[in-house]
Tab-separated table of C-alpha atoms in Angstrom:
chain	number	residue	atom	x	y	z
O	1	MET	CA	-0.103	-0.180	-0.218
O	2	GLY	CA	1.047	3.411	-0.772
O	3	THR	CA	1.268	6.462	1.367
O	4	THR	CA	-0.721	9.683	2.406
O	5	ASP	CA	2.124	10.970	0.338
O	6	ASP	CA	1.306	10.012	-3.321
O	7	THR	CA	0.433	12.657	-5.604
O	8	LEU	CA	-1.256	13.017	-8.768
O	9	SER	CA	-0.424	15.335	-11.786
O	10	SER	CA	-1.793	19.366	-11.625
O	11	GLY	CA	-3.316	18.204	-15.240
O	12	SER	CA	-5.405	15.669	-13.619
O	13	PHE	CA	-6.547	17.645	-11.060
O	14	ASN	CA	-7.217	20.722	-13.441
O	15	LEU	CA	-9.339	18.287	-15.453
O	16	ILE	CA	-11.539	17.687	-12.321
O	17	LEU	CA	-11.850	21.483	-11.613
O	18	HIS	CA	-13.161	21.682	-15.191
O	19	ALA	CA	-15.711	19.281	-14.899
O	20	ALA	CA	-16.850	20.934	-11.709
O	21	ARG	CA	-16.959	24.513	-13.448
O	22	GLN	CA	-19.322	23.103	-16.124
O	23	HIS	CA	-22.191	22.309	-13.122
O	24	GLY	CA	-21.406	26.173	-12.038
O	25	ALA	CA	-19.004	25.435	-9.187
O	26	ASP	CA	-16.182	28.034	-8.623
O	27	SER	CA	-12.949	26.741	-9.170
O	28	LEU	CA	-10.956	29.270	-7.163
O	29	GLU	CA	-12.980	28.661	-4.351
O	30	LEU	CA	-12.578	24.952	-4.728
O	31	CYS	CA	-8.636	25.024	-4.620
O	32	LYS	CA	-8.936	27.145	-1.214
O	33	THR	CA	-11.240	24.855	0.308
O	34	VAL	CA	-8.679	22.139	-0.684
O	35	GLY	CA	-5.885	23.948	0.027
O	36	VAL	CA	-4.097	23.766	-3.345
O	37	ASP	CA	-2.108	27.014	-4.294
O	38	PRO	CA	-3.577	27.608	-8.145
O	39	ALA	CA	-0.072	28.721	-9.234
O	40	VAL	CA	0.709	24.943	-8.841
O	41	LEU	CA	-1.808	23.959	-11.199
O	42	GLN	CA	-0.036	26.010	-13.906
O	43	ASP	CA	2.714	23.888	-14.159
O	44	PRO	CA	2.149	21.130	-16.521
O	45	ASP	CA	4.596	18.832	-14.640
O	46	GLY	CA	3.317	19.887	-11.190
O	47	ARG	CA	2.079	17.492	-8.442
O	48	VAL	CA	-0.901	17.542	-6.179
O	49	PRO	CA	-1.466	15.206	-2.788
O	50	ILE	CA	-3.990	12.616	-3.544
O	51	ARG	CA	-5.225	13.560	-0.094
O	52	ALA	CA	-6.153	17.012	-1.615
O	53	VAL	CA	-7.748	15.406	-4.798
O	54	GLN	CA	-9.992	13.269	-2.662
O	55	ALA	CA	-10.991	16.606	-0.805
O	56	LEU	CA	-11.729	17.869	-4.513
O	57	TRP	CA	-14.132	14.870	-5.270
O	58	HIS	CA	-16.108	15.955	-1.871
O	59	GLU	CA	-16.114	19.295	-2.198
O	60	ALA	CA	-16.778	19.743	-6.024
O	61	ILE	CA	-19.978	17.145	-5.537
O	62	ARG	CA	-21.321	19.218	-2.499
O	63	GLN	CA	-20.820	22.734	-4.370
O	64	THR	CA	-22.459	21.244	-7.637
O	65	GLY	CA	-25.137	18.937	-5.950
O	66	GLU	CA	-23.933	16.599	-8.648
O	67	PRO	CA	-23.370	13.141	-7.184
O	68	ASP	CA	-22.530	11.590	-10.680
O	69	LEU	CA	-19.871	14.037	-11.306
O	70	PRO	CA	-16.944	11.296	-11.317
O	71	LEU	CA	-19.072	8.930	-13.313
O	72	GLN	CA	-19.420	11.881	-15.641
O	73	LEU	CA	-16.035	13.101	-15.973
O	74	GLY	CA	-14.765	11.219	-19.510
O	75	GLU	CA	-17.826	12.850	-21.215
O	76	LEU	CA	-16.924	16.380	-19.688
O	77	ILE	CA	-13.532	16.691	-20.323
O	78	ASN	CA	-11.217	16.313	-23.309
O	79	THR	CA	-9.668	12.901	-22.543
O	80	LEU	CA	-6.451	13.665	-24.813
O	81	SER	CA	-5.526	16.560	-22.802
O	82	LEU	CA	-3.992	14.699	-19.841
O	83	GLY	CA	-0.485	15.720	-20.509
O	84	VAL	CA	2.448	14.169	-21.647
O	85	LEU	CA	0.911	10.518	-21.042
O	86	ALA	CA	-2.102	11.648	-23.428
O	87	TYR	CA	0.845	12.321	-26.287
O	88	VAL	CA	2.439	9.345	-25.745
O	89	MET	CA	-0.868	7.260	-26.115
O	90	MET	CA	-2.039	9.431	-29.207
O	91	HIS	CA	1.102	8.127	-31.032
O	92	CYS	CA	1.329	4.376	-30.303
O	93	PRO	CA	0.151	2.745	-33.671
O	94	ASN	CA	-2.822	0.760	-32.010
O	95	LEU	CA	-5.013	0.758	-29.025
O	96	GLY	CA	-3.299	-2.223	-27.395
O	97	LYS	CA	0.146	-0.387	-27.659
O	98	ALA	CA	-1.404	2.661	-26.295
O	99	ILE	CA	-3.172	0.783	-22.952
O	100	GLU	CA	0.319	-0.879	-22.254
O	101	LYS	CA	1.783	2.824	-22.344
O	102	LEU	CA	-0.957	3.731	-19.844
O	103	CYS	CA	-0.215	1.093	-17.610
O	104	GLN	CA	3.502	1.736	-17.658
O	105	TYR	CA	3.214	5.313	-16.970
O	106	GLN	CA	0.306	5.637	-14.834
O	107	ASP	CA	2.250	6.894	-11.931
O	108	ILE	CA	2.476	10.011	-13.662
O	109	ALA	CA	-1.531	10.902	-13.619
O	110	CYS	CA	-1.981	9.031	-10.663
O	111	GLU	CA	0.326	7.363	-8.144
O	112	GLY	CA	-2.589	6.316	-6.173
O	113	VAL	CA	-3.823	3.313	-8.789
O	114	LEU	CA	-2.107	0.661	-10.368
O	115	THR	CA	-3.727	0.027	-13.835
O	116	THR	CA	-2.755	-3.534	-15.429
O	117	GLY	CA	-3.668	-5.099	-18.684
O	118	GLN	CA	-3.938	-9.296	-19.440
O	119	VAL	CA	-5.244	-11.029	-22.604
O	120	VAL	CA	-7.124	-13.977	-21.029
O	121	GLY	CA	-8.100	-15.872	-24.282
O	122	GLU	CA	-10.448	-13.640	-26.677
O	123	ARG	CA	-10.917	-10.990	-23.685
O	124	PHE	CA	-8.906	-8.241	-22.376
O	125	PHE	CA	-8.879	-7.338	-18.588
O	126	ILE	CA	-8.226	-3.866	-17.406
O	127	SER	CA	-7.879	-4.108	-13.773
O	128	LEU	CA	-7.595	-1.384	-11.401
O	129	LYS	CA	-6.053	-1.668	-7.544
O	130	LEU	CA	-5.990	1.425	-5.090
O	131	THR	CA	-2.257	1.500	-4.070
O	132	SER	CA	-2.811	4.801	-1.937
O	133	SER	CA	-3.980	4.979	1.800
O	134	ALA	CA	-4.818	8.770	0.948
O	135	ILE	CA	-7.817	7.645	-1.123
O	136	VAL	CA	-10.938	7.683	1.156
O	137	TYR	CA	-13.565	7.703	-1.450
O	138	PRO	CA	-12.724	4.651	-3.444
O	139	ASP	CA	-15.860	4.613	-5.709
O	140	TYR	CA	-14.813	8.360	-6.925
O	141	THR	CA	-11.489	7.419	-7.798
O	142	LEU	CA	-12.499	3.837	-9.422
O	143	THR	CA	-15.557	5.103	-11.133
O	144	SER	CA	-13.934	8.374	-12.550
O	145	GLU	CA	-10.742	6.123	-13.744
O	146	PHE	CA	-13.052	4.011	-16.201
O	147	SER	CA	-15.230	6.828	-17.322
O	148	VAL	CA	-11.873	8.428	-18.767
O	149	TYR	CA	-10.196	5.558	-20.091
O	150	GLN	CA	-13.712	4.744	-22.252
O	151	SER	CA	-13.812	8.083	-23.236
O	152	ALA	CA	-9.993	7.894	-24.276
O	153	PHE	CA	-10.377	4.908	-25.886
O	154	ARG	CA	-13.025	6.195	-28.362
O	155	ALA	CA	-11.152	9.116	-29.025
O	156	LEU	CA	-8.158	7.477	-29.667
O	157	ILE	CA	-9.345	5.178	-32.489
O	158	GLY	CA	-12.556	7.293	-33.722
O	159	LEU	CA	-14.871	4.210	-32.959
O	160	PRO	CA	-17.564	3.281	-30.087
O	161	VAL	CA	-15.145	1.225	-27.545
O	162	ALA	CA	-17.306	-0.412	-24.909
O	163	ALA	CA	-16.578	-3.064	-22.577
O	164	GLU	CA	-18.347	-6.321	-21.973
O	165	GLU	CA	-18.469	-6.154	-18.187
O	166	ILE	CA	-17.356	-4.017	-15.576
O	167	ARG	CA	-16.875	-5.030	-11.983
O	168	PHE	CA	-16.730	-2.731	-9.617
O	169	GLY	CA	-15.055	-3.358	-5.868
O	170	PHE	CA	-17.755	-1.110	-4.145
O	171	PRO	CA	-20.963	-1.748	-3.297
O	172	GLU	CA	-23.894	-1.131	-5.692
O	173	PRO	CA	-24.603	2.721	-5.527
O	174	SER	CA	-28.148	4.630	-5.673
O	175	ASN	CA	-27.609	5.844	-8.986
O	176	ARG	CA	-27.188	2.505	-11.316
O	177	ALA	CA	-29.155	4.194	-14.134
O	178	ALA	CA	-26.380	6.835	-14.459
O	179	TYR	CA	-23.749	4.156	-14.597
O	180	GLU	CA	-26.100	2.041	-17.161
O	181	ARG	CA	-26.689	5.233	-19.197
O	182	VAL	CA	-22.422	6.139	-19.290
O	183	PHE	CA	-21.426	2.676	-19.786
O	184	GLY	CA	-24.151	1.661	-22.093
O	185	ALA	CA	-25.128	-1.672	-22.702
O	186	THR	CA	-22.196	-3.337	-20.368
O	187	LYS	CA	-23.015	-5.866	-17.889
O	188	LEU	CA	-22.255	-4.215	-14.424
O	189	VAL	CA	-21.266	-6.118	-11.283
O	190	PHE	CA	-21.011	-4.220	-8.289
O	191	ASP	CA	-19.499	-5.588	-4.442
O	192	ALA	CA	-17.081	-7.334	-6.794
O	193	ALA	CA	-13.589	-9.062	-5.666
O	194	GLU	CA	-11.711	-6.507	-8.355
O	195	THR	CA	-12.091	-3.656	-10.514
O	196	VAL	CA	-11.694	-4.745	-14.078
O	197	MET	CA	-13.306	-3.467	-17.143
O	198	ILE	CA	-13.352	-6.349	-19.634
O	199	LEU	CA	-13.005	-5.870	-23.392
O	200	ASP	CA	-13.165	-8.041	-26.321
O	201	ALA	CA	-9.324	-8.206	-27.293
O	202	GLU	CA	-10.339	-7.280	-30.929
O	203	TRP	CA	-10.149	-3.913	-30.077
O	204	LEU	CA	-6.294	-3.991	-29.194
O	205	GLY	CA	-5.701	-4.071	-33.020
O	206	LYS	CA	-7.528	-0.979	-34.110
O	207	PRO	CA	-5.235	1.938	-35.258
O	208	VAL	CA	-4.917	5.268	-33.043
O	209	MET	CA	-5.944	7.906	-35.660
O	210	ASN	CA	-3.579	10.281	-36.471
O	211	ALA	CA	-0.687	8.642	-34.900
O	212	ASN	CA	3.034	9.860	-35.833
O	213	PRO	CA	5.704	7.697	-35.120
O	214	GLY	CA	8.189	10.140	-35.439
O	215	LEU	CA	6.759	12.059	-32.284
O	216	PHE	CA	6.159	9.025	-30.081
O	217	PRO	CA	9.761	8.413	-29.359
O	218	LEU	CA	10.445	12.323	-27.879
O	219	PHE	CA	7.163	11.883	-25.554
O	220	GLU	CA	7.826	8.824	-24.319
O	221	GLN	CA	11.173	9.948	-23.105
O	222	HIS	CA	9.733	12.780	-21.320
O	223	ALA	CA	7.203	10.448	-19.807
O	224	ARG	CA	10.121	8.343	-18.613
O	225	GLU	CA	11.930	11.251	-17.257
O	226	LEU	CA	8.862	12.309	-15.667
O	227	LEU	CA	8.392	8.944	-13.978
O	228	LEU	CA	12.146	8.244	-12.690
O	229	LYS	CA	11.848	11.843	-10.929
O	230	LEU	CA	8.631	10.594	-9.071
O	231	ARG	CA	10.446	7.354	-8.155
O	232	GLN	CA	14.207	8.737	-7.673
O	233	PRO	CA	13.548	10.163	-4.004
O	234	ASP	CA	11.714	6.519	-2.605
O	235	LEU	CA	14.172	4.069	-4.537
O	236	SER	CA	17.401	4.487	-2.473
O	237	PHE	CA	15.296	4.347	0.481
O	238	ARG	CA	13.321	0.962	-0.614
O	239	VAL	CA	16.506	-0.313	-1.178
O	240	LYS	CA	17.739	0.470	2.219
O	241	GLN	CA	14.952	-0.820	3.733
O	242	GLU	CA	15.311	-3.805	2.070
O	243	ILE	CA	18.794	-4.312	3.181
O	244	ILE	CA	17.760	-3.903	6.681
O	245	ALA	CA	15.111	-6.659	6.611
O	246	LEU	CA	17.452	-9.055	4.650
O	247	LEU	CA	20.394	-8.562	7.282
O	248	LYS	CA	20.225	-11.893	8.980
O	249	GLY	CA	23.575	-13.239	8.739
O	250	GLU	CA	24.396	-13.115	5.376
O	251	GLU	CA	25.070	-10.304	2.820
O	252	PRO	CA	21.869	-9.433	0.976
O	253	THR	CA	21.985	-9.630	-2.799
O	254	LEU	CA	21.232	-7.721	-5.260
O	255	ALA	CA	19.210	-9.988	-7.238
O	256	LEU	CA	17.450	-10.820	-3.914
O	257	VAL	CA	16.700	-7.154	-3.181
O	258	ALA	CA	15.502	-6.404	-6.785
O	259	ASP	CA	13.136	-9.328	-6.474
O	260	ARG	CA	11.461	-8.038	-3.294
O	261	LEU	CA	11.077	-4.930	-5.376
O	262	ALA	CA	9.254	-6.738	-8.016
O	263	MET	CA	12.149	-5.373	-10.456
O	264	GLY	CA	15.098	-6.748	-12.751
O	265	VAL	CA	18.469	-6.818	-11.676
O	266	ARG	CA	19.436	-4.577	-14.622
O	267	THR	CA	16.137	-2.019	-14.372
O	268	LEU	CA	17.236	-1.719	-10.328
O	269	GLN	CA	21.049	-0.901	-11.098
O	270	LEU	CA	19.833	1.304	-14.340
O	271	HIS	CA	17.139	2.891	-11.951
O	272	LEU	CA	20.070	3.671	-9.114
O	273	LYS	CA	22.589	4.768	-11.668
O	274	GLU	CA	20.441	7.423	-12.868
O	275	THR	CA	19.831	8.776	-9.103
O	276	GLY	CA	24.137	8.324	-8.861
O	277	VAL	CA	24.112	5.687	-6.375
O	278	THR	CA	25.394	2.026	-6.878
O	279	TYR	CA	23.929	-0.947	-4.751
O	280	GLN	CA	27.223	-1.573	-3.236
O	281	GLN	CA	27.196	2.217	-1.922
O	282	LEU	CA	23.903	1.552	-0.417
O	283	LEU	CA	24.480	-1.719	1.271
O	284	ASP	CA	28.178	0.136	2.624
O	285	ASP	CA	25.993	2.752	4.210
O	286	VAL	CA	23.643	0.750	5.968
O	287	ARG	CA	25.939	-1.285	7.087
O	288	ARG	CA	28.444	1.275	8.555
O	289	ASN	CA	25.276	3.156	9.927
O	290	LEU	CA	23.951	0.121	11.756
O	291	ALA	CA	27.760	-0.858	12.762
O	292	ILE	CA	27.693	2.567	14.408
O	293	GLN	CA	24.582	2.489	16.290
O	294	HIS	CA	25.485	-1.114	17.343
O	295	LEU	CA	28.896	-0.173	18.649
O	296	ARG	CA	27.206	2.582	20.728
O	297	GLU	CA	25.159	-0.099	22.574
O	298	PRO	CA	26.611	-2.705	25.314
O	299	TYR	CA	24.754	-5.387	24.407
O	300	PHE	CA	26.944	-6.842	21.215
O	301	SER	CA	30.230	-7.786	20.885
O	302	THR	CA	32.134	-7.251	17.923
O	303	THR	CA	31.860	-10.556	16.586
O	304	ASP	CA	27.934	-10.435	17.096
O	305	ILE	CA	27.569	-7.073	15.133
O	306	ALA	CA	30.037	-8.703	12.191
O	307	TYR	CA	27.511	-11.500	11.769
O	308	LEU	CA	24.499	-9.240	12.514
O	309	LEU	CA	25.759	-7.270	9.365
O	310	GLY	CA	26.443	-10.121	6.929
O	311	PHE	CA	30.044	-10.381	7.168
O	312	SER	CA	31.384	-13.560	6.430
O	313	GLU	CA	34.126	-13.110	8.847
O	314	PRO	CA	34.627	-10.780	11.585
O	315	SER	CA	37.964	-10.275	10.302
O	316	VAL	CA	36.395	-8.785	7.038
O	317	PHE	CA	34.107	-6.637	9.443
O	318	TYR	CA	37.082	-5.103	11.151
O	319	ARG	CA	38.933	-4.239	8.149
O	320	THR	CA	36.002	-2.921	6.366
O	321	PHE	CA	35.200	-0.816	9.470
O	322	LYS	CA	38.428	0.958	9.623
O	323	LYS	CA	38.014	1.822	6.068
O	324	TRP	CA	35.028	3.569	6.815
O	325	THR	CA	35.998	5.072	9.844
O	326	GLY	CA	39.680	5.075	10.575
O	327	SER	CA	39.357	3.301	13.660
O	328	THR	CA	38.810	-1.072	14.594
O	329	PRO	CA	35.333	-1.953	15.951
O	330	GLY	CA	36.896	-1.970	19.593
O	331	ALA	CA	38.589	1.418	19.076
O	332	TYR	CA	35.581	3.085	18.420
O	333	ARG	CA	33.559	1.568	21.040
O	334	GLN	CA	36.190	2.876	23.644
O	335	GLN	CA	36.159	6.217	22.031
O	336	THR	CA	32.266	6.447	22.187
O	337	ILE	CA	32.195	5.059	25.813
O	338	ALA	CA	35.362	7.574	26.761
O	339	ALA	CA	32.980	10.617	25.101
O	340	GLY	CA	29.951	9.484	26.984
O	341	ARG	CA	31.551	9.716	30.057
O	342	ALA	CA	33.138	12.988	29.592
């Protein structure tokens, strides 16, 4: 599960404001109420906390008196104005590739929802999973996502894409008729085990209208850079957390940490390199910090600490610690004790 610090793009926030304005809401008043500086919304790459977006849904529905607003979102906005993610999708060769890129770069639009796609026989399943603890209105979030997806798919290929079935992982709402209107003859299931849109797999091969293969790499490069910026602050921290969890008498390998992060070894190495660190540097940082912490405590012998930090022999720990600090573990402990008494 994600955290309450997850964010949504300023572009996505603006689209909700635009939809609310069409029902008479005052966008400046909405921003003031939910605590978002309108200046942030002028930056196309700006970010807004998901908790503020959740507050926006609640306040927009209150101001407009329109409980179906999340459901109508795909109809009220230009779904191809969602910023760089939309541009990437617009220049894919077909709908299947566009959905693949949607899943890959979902966090650019919203970090709180994981979108995945899978072909099963002759049907294609698009699944939504909430990943942020900041999402307190799951029905608004999941409903608006599928409303926007349906409209975006139709705009991309110029055809009336319709799901065979949509399952929502929340109880049946009182406005079921509104769902039936927006999603057409689609079979709707509520209180399902998961939220999933099921399409005929034939839709995947439909060409995207006016796609320009020459523009695709440019927009994807920008999307890749944005995604990297979102993940950079957390990746080193997450790797260190996994190293700490795995330091149980043996050195945790890069492969094991990558596996626990659901990443390939080369992918993890590449992302770390782009942030300016290596796995070995992070491992050394964790070991050094833990060694210093343990040496300040009287409970562990230096042999115990060597084992806890995953060194094969105490002598290896002694040499490494001296390289880190200029002192042997024993000398460092004595200096710490002496300093504490002074």
